[in-house]
PDB file of C-alpha atoms in Angstrom:
ATOM      1  CA  UNK A   4     110.288  70.673   8.491  1.00  0.00           C
ATOM      2  CA  UNK A   5     109.109  67.430   7.089  1.00  0.00           C
ATOM      3  CA  UNK A   6     106.099  67.667   4.849  1.00  0.00           C
ATOM      4  CA  UNK A   7     102.885  65.740   5.409  1.00  0.00           C
ATOM      5  CA  UNK A   8     102.767  62.432   3.766  1.00  0.00           C
ATOM      6  CA  UNK A   9      99.706  60.626   2.539  1.00  0.00           C
ATOM      7  CA  UNK A  10      99.828  58.476   5.664  1.00  0.00           C
ATOM      8  CA  UNK A  11      99.612  61.387   8.062  1.00  0.00           C
ATOM      9  CA  UNK A  12      96.230  61.491   9.750  1.00  0.00           C
ATOM     10  CA  UNK A  13      94.215  64.609   9.251  1.00  0.00           C
ATOM     11  CA  UNK A  14      92.798  66.800  11.876  1.00  0.00           C
ATOM     12  CA  UNK A  15      89.827  64.629  12.338  1.00  0.00           C
ATOM     13  CA  UNK A  16      91.840  61.586  13.336  1.00  0.00           C
ATOM     14  CA  UNK A  17      93.083  58.601  11.480  1.00  0.00           C
ATOM     15  CA  UNK A  18      91.507  58.029   8.132  1.00  0.00           C
ATOM     16  CA  UNK A  19      89.780  54.708   7.388  1.00  0.00           C
ATOM     17  CA  UNK A  20      88.400  53.190   4.264  1.00  0.00           C
ATOM     18  CA  UNK A  21      84.596  53.034   4.184  1.00  0.00           C
ATOM     19  CA  UNK A  22      83.328  49.643   5.417  1.00  0.00           C
ATOM     20  CA  UNK A  23      82.302  47.123   2.763  1.00  0.00           C
ATOM     21  CA  UNK A  24      78.935  45.523   2.628  1.00  0.00           C
ATOM     22  CA  UNK A  25      78.239  43.070   5.456  1.00  0.00           C
ATOM     23  CA  UNK A  26      76.595  39.650   5.290  1.00  0.00           C
ATOM     24  CA  UNK A  27      73.143  41.019   6.169  1.00  0.00           C
ATOM     25  CA  UNK A  28      73.217  43.591   3.395  1.00  0.00           C
ATOM     26  CA  UNK A  29      74.283  41.004   0.864  1.00  0.00           C
ATOM     27  CA  UNK A  30      71.185  38.713   1.587  1.00  0.00           C
ATOM     28  CA  UNK A  31      68.591  41.523   1.389  1.00  0.00           C
ATOM     29  CA  UNK A  32      67.751  41.554  -2.336  1.00  0.00           C
ATOM     30  CA  UNK A  33      67.380  37.727  -2.495  1.00  0.00           C
ATOM     31  CA  UNK A  34      64.956  37.692   0.413  1.00  0.00           C
ATOM     32  CA  UNK A  35      62.769  40.378  -1.127  1.00  0.00           C
ATOM     33  CA  UNK A  36      62.747  38.539  -4.447  1.00  0.00           C
ATOM     34  CA  UNK A  37      61.713  35.255  -2.758  1.00  0.00           C
ATOM     35  CA  UNK A  38      58.882  36.940  -0.856  1.00  0.00           C
ATOM     36  CA  UNK A  39      57.492  38.408  -4.062  1.00  0.00           C
ATOM     37  CA  UNK A  40      57.573  35.040  -5.831  1.00  0.00           C
ATOM     38  CA  UNK A  41      55.755  33.364  -2.910  1.00  0.00           C
ATOM     39  CA  UNK A  42      53.070  36.038  -2.929  1.00  0.00           C
ATOM     40  CA  UNK A  43      52.507  35.649  -6.668  1.00  0.00           C
ATOM     41  CA  UNK A  44      52.273  31.880  -6.316  1.00  0.00           C
ATOM     42  CA  UNK A  45      49.743  32.181  -3.472  1.00  0.00           C
ATOM     43  CA  UNK A  46      47.581  34.553  -5.503  1.00  0.00           C
ATOM     44  CA  UNK A  47      47.630  32.162  -8.458  1.00  0.00           C
ATOM     45  CA  UNK A  48      46.517  29.258  -6.211  1.00  0.00           C
ATOM     46  CA  UNK A  49      43.694  31.313  -4.711  1.00  0.00           C
ATOM     47  CA  UNK A  50      42.522  32.366  -8.180  1.00  0.00           C
ATOM     48  CA  UNK A  51      42.495  28.734  -9.327  1.00  0.00           C
ATOM     49  CA  UNK A  52      40.519  27.646  -6.252  1.00  0.00           C
ATOM     50  CA  UNK A  53      37.981  30.431  -6.768  1.00  0.00           C
ATOM     51  CA  UNK A  54      37.513  29.380 -10.387  1.00  0.00           C
ATOM     52  CA  UNK A  55      37.048  25.731  -9.358  1.00  0.00           C
ATOM     53  CA  UNK A  56      34.439  26.578  -6.700  1.00  0.00           C
ATOM     54  CA  UNK A  57      32.549  28.778  -9.156  1.00  0.00           C
ATOM     55  CA  UNK A  58      32.468  25.968 -11.710  1.00  0.00           C
ATOM     56  CA  UNK A  59      31.084  23.463  -9.167  1.00  0.00           C
ATOM     57  CA  UNK A  60      28.334  25.854  -8.112  1.00  0.00           C
ATOM     58  CA  UNK A  61      27.059  26.603 -11.617  1.00  0.00           C
ATOM     59  CA  UNK A  62      28.069  23.549 -13.601  1.00  0.00           C
ATOM     60  CA  UNK A  63      25.860  20.651 -14.768  1.00  0.00           C
ATOM     61  CA  UNK A  64      27.613  17.875 -12.839  1.00  0.00           C
ATOM     62  CA  UNK A  65      26.719  18.876  -9.296  1.00  0.00           C
ATOM     63  CA  UNK A  66      24.254  17.138  -6.977  1.00  0.00           C
ATOM     64  CA  UNK A  67      21.592  19.747  -7.769  1.00  0.00           C
ATOM     65  CA  UNK A  68      21.037  18.249 -11.215  1.00  0.00           C
ATOM     66  CA  UNK A  69      20.214  14.834  -9.759  1.00  0.00           C
ATOM     67  CA  UNK A  70      17.068  16.079  -7.996  1.00  0.00           C
ATOM     68  CA  UNK A  71      14.827  16.714 -11.013  1.00  0.00           C
ATOM     69  CA  UNK A  72      15.936  13.487 -12.695  1.00  0.00           C
ATOM     70  CA  UNK A  73      15.003  11.504  -9.587  1.00  0.00           C
ATOM     71  CA  UNK A  74      11.628  13.222  -9.348  1.00  0.00           C
ATOM     72  CA  UNK A  75      10.876  12.461 -12.993  1.00  0.00           C
ATOM     73  CA  UNK A  76      11.619   8.770 -12.519  1.00  0.00           C
ATOM     74  CA  UNK A  77       9.343   8.537  -9.488  1.00  0.00           C
ATOM     75  CA  UNK A  78       6.548  10.296 -11.362  1.00  0.00           C
ATOM     76  CA  UNK A  79       6.957   7.839 -14.215  1.00  0.00           C
ATOM     77  CA  UNK A  80       6.508   4.889 -11.887  1.00  0.00           C
ATOM     78  CA  UNK A  81       3.415   6.463 -10.326  1.00  0.00           C
ATOM     79  CA  UNK A  82       1.848   7.076 -13.718  1.00  0.00           C
ATOM     80  CA  UNK A  83       2.550   3.519 -14.848  1.00  0.00           C
ATOM     81  CA  UNK A  84       0.663   1.911 -11.963  1.00  0.00           C
ATOM     82  CA  UNK A  85      -3.030   1.431 -12.720  1.00  0.00           C
ATOM     83  CA  UNK A  86      -5.671   2.050 -10.021  1.00  0.00           C
ATOM     84  CA  UNK A  87      -7.430  -0.983  -8.563  1.00  0.00           C
ATOM     85  CA  UNK A  88     -10.983  -1.141  -7.165  1.00  0.00           C
ATOM     86  CA  UNK A  89     -11.253  -0.820  -3.406  1.00  0.00           C
ATOM     87  CA  UNK A  90     -14.126  -0.646  -0.970  1.00  0.00           C
ATOM     88  CA  UNK A  91     -14.904   2.939   0.073  1.00  0.00           C
ATOM     89  CA  UNK A  92     -17.565   4.746   2.035  1.00  0.00           C
ATOM     90  CA  UNK A  93     -19.181   5.618  -1.298  1.00  0.00           C
ATOM     91  CA  UNK A  94     -19.946   1.952  -2.012  1.00  0.00           C
ATOM     92  CA  UNK A  95     -23.596   1.400  -1.186  1.00  0.00           C
ATOM     93  CA  UNK A  96     -26.395  -0.641  -2.685  1.00  0.00           C
ATOM     94  CA  UNK A  97     -29.938  -1.294  -1.560  1.00  0.00           C
ATOM     95  CA  UNK A  98     -29.347  -4.983  -0.831  1.00  0.00           C
ATOM     96  CA  UNK A  99     -32.979  -5.704   0.045  1.00  0.00           C
ATOM     97  CA  UNK A 100     -34.242  -4.285  -3.244  1.00  0.00           C
ATOM     98  CA  UNK A 101     -31.437  -6.033  -5.112  1.00  0.00           C
ATOM     99  CA  UNK A 102     -32.505  -9.432  -3.737  1.00  0.00           C
ATOM    100  CA  UNK A 103     -36.242  -8.846  -4.067  1.00  0.00           C
ATOM    101  CA  UNK A 104     -35.890  -7.766  -7.714  1.00  0.00           C
ATOM    102  CA  UNK A 105     -33.592 -10.660  -8.592  1.00  0.00           C
ATOM    103  CA  UNK A 106     -35.394 -13.415 -10.535  1.00  0.00           C
ATOM    104  CA  UNK A 107     -32.674 -15.906  -9.580  1.00  0.00           C
ATOM    105  CA  UNK A 108     -33.528 -15.657  -5.865  1.00  0.00           C
ATOM    106  CA  UNK A 109     -35.983 -18.316  -4.713  1.00  0.00           C
ATOM    107  CA  UNK A 110     -39.487 -17.470  -3.517  1.00  0.00           C
ATOM    108  CA  UNK A 111     -38.676 -19.047  -0.131  1.00  0.00           C
ATOM    109  CA  UNK A 112     -35.806 -16.611   0.525  1.00  0.00           C
ATOM    110  CA  UNK A 113     -37.885 -13.632  -0.586  1.00  0.00           C
ATOM    111  CA  UNK A 114     -40.659 -14.753   1.756  1.00  0.00           C
ATOM    112  CA  UNK A 115     -38.239 -14.787   4.713  1.00  0.00           C
ATOM    113  CA  UNK A 116     -36.715 -11.444   3.777  1.00  0.00           C
ATOM    114  CA  UNK A 117     -38.787  -9.185   5.983  1.00  0.00           C
ATOM    115  CA  UNK A 118     -38.027  -6.488   8.574  1.00  0.00           C
ATOM    116  CA  UNK A 119     -36.915  -7.815  11.963  1.00  0.00           C
ATOM    117  CA  UNK A 120     -37.305  -4.542  13.896  1.00  0.00           C
ATOM    118  CA  UNK A 121     -38.917  -1.475  12.302  1.00  0.00           C
ATOM    119  CA  UNK A 122     -37.203  -1.217   8.913  1.00  0.00           C
ATOM    120  CA  UNK A 123     -34.102  -3.235   9.859  1.00  0.00           C
ATOM    121  CA  UNK A 124     -33.434  -6.395   7.858  1.00  0.00           C
ATOM    122  CA  UNK A 125     -31.175  -9.329   8.714  1.00  0.00           C
ATOM    123  CA  UNK A 126     -28.948  -8.765   5.704  1.00  0.00           C
ATOM    124  CA  UNK A 127     -25.137  -8.548   5.624  1.00  0.00           C
ATOM    125  CA  UNK A 128     -23.444  -6.775   2.716  1.00  0.00           C
ATOM    126  CA  UNK A 129     -19.743  -6.896   1.739  1.00  0.00           C
ATOM    127  CA  UNK A 130     -17.870  -5.029  -1.031  1.00  0.00           C
ATOM    128  CA  UNK A 131     -14.652  -6.157  -2.663  1.00  0.00           C
ATOM    129  CA  UNK A 132     -12.878  -7.409  -5.759  1.00  0.00           C
ATOM    130  CA  UNK A 133     -13.934 -10.929  -6.750  1.00  0.00           C
ATOM    131  CA  UNK A 134     -14.525 -10.980 -10.511  1.00  0.00           C
ATOM    132  CA  UNK A 135     -11.661  -8.762 -11.697  1.00  0.00           C
ATOM    133  CA  UNK A 136     -13.895  -5.928 -12.894  1.00  0.00           C
ATOM    134  CA  UNK A 137     -13.340  -2.186 -12.647  1.00  0.00           C
ATOM    135  CA  UNK A 138     -15.896  -1.850  -9.830  1.00  0.00           C
ATOM    136  CA  UNK A 139     -16.328  -3.651  -6.535  1.00  0.00           C
ATOM    137  CA  UNK A 140     -18.486  -6.755  -6.412  1.00  0.00           C
ATOM    138  CA  UNK A 141     -21.264  -7.074  -3.833  1.00  0.00           C
ATOM    139  CA  UNK A 142     -21.792 -10.085  -1.556  1.00  0.00           C
ATOM    140  CA  UNK A 143     -25.214 -10.320   0.123  1.00  0.00           C
ATOM    141  CA  UNK A 144     -26.127 -12.722   2.922  1.00  0.00           C
ATOM    142  CA  UNK A 145     -29.801 -13.081   3.879  1.00  0.00           C
ATOM    143  CA  UNK A 146     -30.456 -14.439   7.386  1.00  0.00           C
ATOM    144  CA  UNK A 147     -33.395 -15.266   9.629  1.00  0.00           C
ATOM    145  CA  UNK A 148     -34.392 -12.724  12.249  1.00  0.00           C
ATOM    146  CA  UNK A 149     -34.527 -15.016  15.276  1.00  0.00           C
ATOM    147  CA  UNK A 150     -31.423 -17.199  14.992  1.00  0.00           C
ATOM    148  CA  UNK A 151     -29.454 -15.301  12.324  1.00  0.00           C
ATOM    149  CA  UNK A 152     -29.224 -18.470  10.247  1.00  0.00           C
ATOM    150  CA  UNK A 153     -28.031 -17.812   6.712  1.00  0.00           C
ATOM    151  CA  UNK A 154     -30.665 -18.835   4.199  1.00  0.00           C
ATOM    152  CA  UNK A 155     -29.156 -17.351   1.056  1.00  0.00           C
ATOM    153  CA  UNK A 156     -25.809 -16.007  -0.181  1.00  0.00           C
ATOM    154  CA  UNK A 157     -25.374 -14.098  -3.438  1.00  0.00           C
ATOM    155  CA  UNK A 158     -22.647 -12.333  -5.431  1.00  0.00           C
ATOM    156  CA  UNK A 159     -23.551  -9.414  -7.693  1.00  0.00           C
ATOM    157  CA  UNK A 160     -21.224  -8.067 -10.383  1.00  0.00           C
ATOM    158  CA  UNK A 161     -21.432  -4.549 -11.755  1.00  0.00           C
ATOM    159  CA  UNK A 162     -22.286  -4.640 -15.442  1.00  0.00           C
ATOM    160  CA  UNK A 163     -22.657  -1.225 -17.032  1.00  0.00           C
ATOM    161  CA  UNK A 164     -24.278   0.365 -13.985  1.00  0.00           C
ATOM    162  CA  UNK A 165     -26.557  -2.581 -13.181  1.00  0.00           C
ATOM    163  CA  UNK A 166     -25.864  -5.625 -11.014  1.00  0.00           C
ATOM    164  CA  UNK A 167     -25.857  -9.160 -12.344  1.00  0.00           C
ATOM    165  CA  UNK A 168     -26.241 -12.235 -10.123  1.00  0.00           C
ATOM    166  CA  UNK A 169     -23.154 -14.401 -10.775  1.00  0.00           C
ATOM    167  CA  UNK A 170     -23.392 -16.723  -7.746  1.00  0.00           C
ATOM    168  CA  UNK A 171     -26.025 -18.035  -5.348  1.00  0.00           C
ATOM    169  CA  UNK A 172     -26.164 -20.593  -2.534  1.00  0.00           C
ATOM    170  CA  UNK A 173     -29.561 -21.203  -0.917  1.00  0.00           C
ATOM    171  CA  UNK A 174     -29.017 -24.360   1.116  1.00  0.00           C
ATOM    172  CA  UNK A 175     -29.199 -23.197   4.764  1.00  0.00           C
ATOM    173  CA  UNK A 176     -27.285 -22.591   6.911  1.00  0.00           C
ATOM    174  CA  UNK A 177     -24.917 -20.791   4.509  1.00  0.00           C
ATOM    175  CA  UNK A 178     -22.727 -17.700   4.667  1.00  0.00           C
ATOM    176  CA  UNK A 179     -20.388 -16.154   2.045  1.00  0.00           C
ATOM    177  CA  UNK A 180     -17.351 -13.931   2.591  1.00  0.00           C
ATOM    178  CA  UNK A 181     -14.540 -12.277   0.616  1.00  0.00           C
ATOM    179  CA  UNK A 182     -11.084 -13.560   1.497  1.00  0.00           C
ATOM    180  CA  UNK A 183      -8.100 -12.045  -0.369  1.00  0.00           C
ATOM    181  CA  UNK A 184      -9.895 -11.986  -3.689  1.00  0.00           C
ATOM    182  CA  UNK A 185     -11.584 -15.373  -3.300  1.00  0.00           C
ATOM    183  CA  UNK A 186     -15.164 -16.214  -2.403  1.00  0.00           C
ATOM    184  CA  UNK A 187     -15.375 -18.386   0.716  1.00  0.00           C
ATOM    185  CA  UNK A 188     -18.720 -20.080   1.450  1.00  0.00           C
ATOM    186  CA  UNK A 189     -19.356 -21.756   4.794  1.00  0.00           C
ATOM    187  CA  UNK A 190     -22.130 -24.313   5.122  1.00  0.00           C
ATOM    188  CA  UNK A 191     -22.889 -25.637   8.589  1.00  0.00           C
ATOM    189  CA  UNK A 192     -23.654 -29.330   8.869  1.00  0.00           C
ATOM    190  CA  UNK A 193     -26.370 -30.603  11.226  1.00  0.00           C
ATOM    191  CA  UNK A 194     -26.886 -34.173  12.250  1.00  0.00           C
ATOM    192  CA  UNK A 195     -30.247 -35.400  13.478  1.00  0.00           C
ATOM    193  CA  UNK A 196     -31.063 -33.819  16.836  1.00  0.00           C
ATOM    194  CA  UNK A 197     -28.439 -31.054  16.616  1.00  0.00           C
ATOM    195  CA  UNK A 198     -29.642 -27.733  18.077  1.00  0.00           C
ATOM    196  CA  UNK A 199     -29.388 -24.683  15.853  1.00  0.00           C
ATOM    197  CA  UNK A 200     -26.716 -23.220  18.119  1.00  0.00           C
ATOM    198  CA  UNK A 201     -24.529 -26.345  17.915  1.00  0.00           C
ATOM    199  CA  UNK A 202     -24.019 -27.860  14.468  1.00  0.00           C
ATOM    200  CA  UNK A 203     -21.978 -31.031  14.124  1.00  0.00           C
ATOM    201  CA  UNK A 204     -19.541 -29.385  11.742  1.00  0.00           C
ATOM    202  CA  UNK A 205     -19.105 -27.209   8.700  1.00  0.00           C
ATOM    203  CA  UNK A 206     -17.935 -27.335   5.109  1.00  0.00           C
ATOM    204  CA  UNK A 207     -15.770 -24.429   3.949  1.00  0.00           C
ATOM    205  CA  UNK A 208     -15.546 -24.079   0.176  1.00  0.00           C
ATOM    206  CA  UNK A 209     -13.297 -21.588  -1.620  1.00  0.00           C
ATOM    207  CA  UNK A 210     -14.291 -20.365  -5.092  1.00  0.00           C
ATOM    208  CA  UNK A 211     -12.206 -18.388  -7.576  1.00  0.00           C
ATOM    209  CA  UNK A 212     -13.418 -16.393 -10.558  1.00  0.00           C
ATOM    210  CA  UNK A 213     -12.140 -18.196 -13.669  1.00  0.00           C
ATOM    211  CA  UNK A 214     -13.211 -17.762 -17.305  1.00  0.00           C
ATOM    212  CA  UNK A 215     -16.305 -15.770 -16.403  1.00  0.00           C
ATOM    213  CA  UNK A 216     -17.593 -17.929 -13.542  1.00  0.00           C
ATOM    214  CA  UNK A 217     -16.788 -19.114 -10.021  1.00  0.00           C
ATOM    215  CA  UNK A 218     -14.878 -22.397  -9.897  1.00  0.00           C
ATOM    216  CA  UNK A 219     -14.327 -24.398  -6.715  1.00  0.00           C
ATOM    217  CA  UNK A 220     -10.683 -24.345  -5.635  1.00  0.00           C
ATOM    218  CA  UNK A 221     -10.595 -25.804  -2.122  1.00  0.00           C
ATOM    219  CA  UNK A 222     -12.923 -27.605   0.255  1.00  0.00           C
ATOM    220  CA  UNK A 223     -12.445 -28.192   3.984  1.00  0.00           C
ATOM    221  CA  UNK A 224     -14.640 -30.110   6.429  1.00  0.00           C
ATOM    222  CA  UNK A 225     -14.522 -29.307  10.139  1.00  0.00           C
ATOM    223  CA  UNK A 226     -16.241 -31.376  12.848  1.00  0.00           C
ATOM    224  CA  UNK A 227     -17.331 -29.825  16.134  1.00  0.00           C
ATOM    225  CA  UNK A 228     -17.838 -31.271  19.571  1.00  0.00           C
ATOM    226  CA  UNK A 229     -21.478 -31.741  20.604  1.00  0.00           C
ATOM    227  CA  UNK A 230     -20.662 -31.461  24.296  1.00  0.00           C
ATOM    228  CA  UNK A 231     -22.552 -28.221  24.805  1.00  0.00           C
ATOM    229  CA  UNK A 232     -25.198 -27.126  27.270  1.00  0.00           C
ATOM    230  CA  UNK A 233     -28.526 -25.440  26.782  1.00  0.00           C
ATOM    231  CA  UNK A 234     -31.831 -26.516  25.401  1.00  0.00           C
ATOM    232  CA  UNK A 235     -31.787 -28.105  22.005  1.00  0.00           C
ATOM    233  CA  UNK A 236     -33.599 -26.422  19.117  1.00  0.00           C
ATOM    234  CA  UNK A 237     -34.566 -28.184  15.920  1.00  0.00           C
ATOM    235  CA  UNK A 238     -32.154 -27.774  13.050  1.00  0.00           C
ATOM    236  CA  UNK A 239     -33.315 -25.553  10.177  1.00  0.00           C
ATOM    237  CA  UNK A 240     -35.065 -27.382   7.399  1.00  0.00           C
ATOM    238  CA  UNK A 241     -33.503 -27.627   3.990  1.00  0.00           C
ATOM    239  CA  UNK A 242     -35.382 -26.286   0.993  1.00  0.00           C
TER     240      UNK A 242
END
C-alpha cells in the first residue's frame, strides 16, 4: 500500500493556502490616516476662525470705537459756535413810553402820539440785530391814526439794561424796517397836489451800523404813476 504523500488531500478536501491580502485591504490604513489628518486640519481652521471673530468683537479697531470719537467731534463744533441774538416772544418793550420819555424825539411827534381807539396806539415795533450787540435792537415807527402816515422812525440799542436812541428820522412820511441786518428807511415823495394815498414816488435808503453809528450804504428812488382814482387829499405837511 502506498503511503500518503504531502500532496494527498485530507478528509476535508483539497488543501489550499490561505488567501493573501486583497487590494481593498491594502488601501484601508491609508484611508483612515488621511481622514484623521483632514479632521485635524478642519479643527485647526475652525479654532483660528473663532479666535479671529473673538478678536474683532472685543478689539479696539472695530466700528464700535468710531462712534464716541464722532460724537466728541460734533460736540466740539457745537461748543465752539457762539449764540447770536434773535427775536423771541420774550422781546417786549413799552414803545409808547420809550418814545415819550426820549428827549431826542420832537415835541410834534409826541403831540401826535395819542391813542387811536381806547388804549391802542398807531405804533409799529420790530426787534432784530442791527448794531451788533448781545441783545436785539428795537425799531419803532410812530404813525397817524387816520391815514397811518409815518411821522417818526427810531432805533433803540440796549445799553446795560436801558435803551439808547441811536437813529431817528422825523420827516414824514417815513417808515423804517430791518432787512438782513441793515436798516432800511423809506420816505415817500409827494409833489404838489398829490393825495396822501398816492405819492409821486419814494426814496429807499439803506443804512449799516459802522464804527458806532449808522452810515448810508445805498439809496434808491422809485417813481409811481399818478393815474389813480378817488378823491385827492392834501399831502402831509413837513415839520
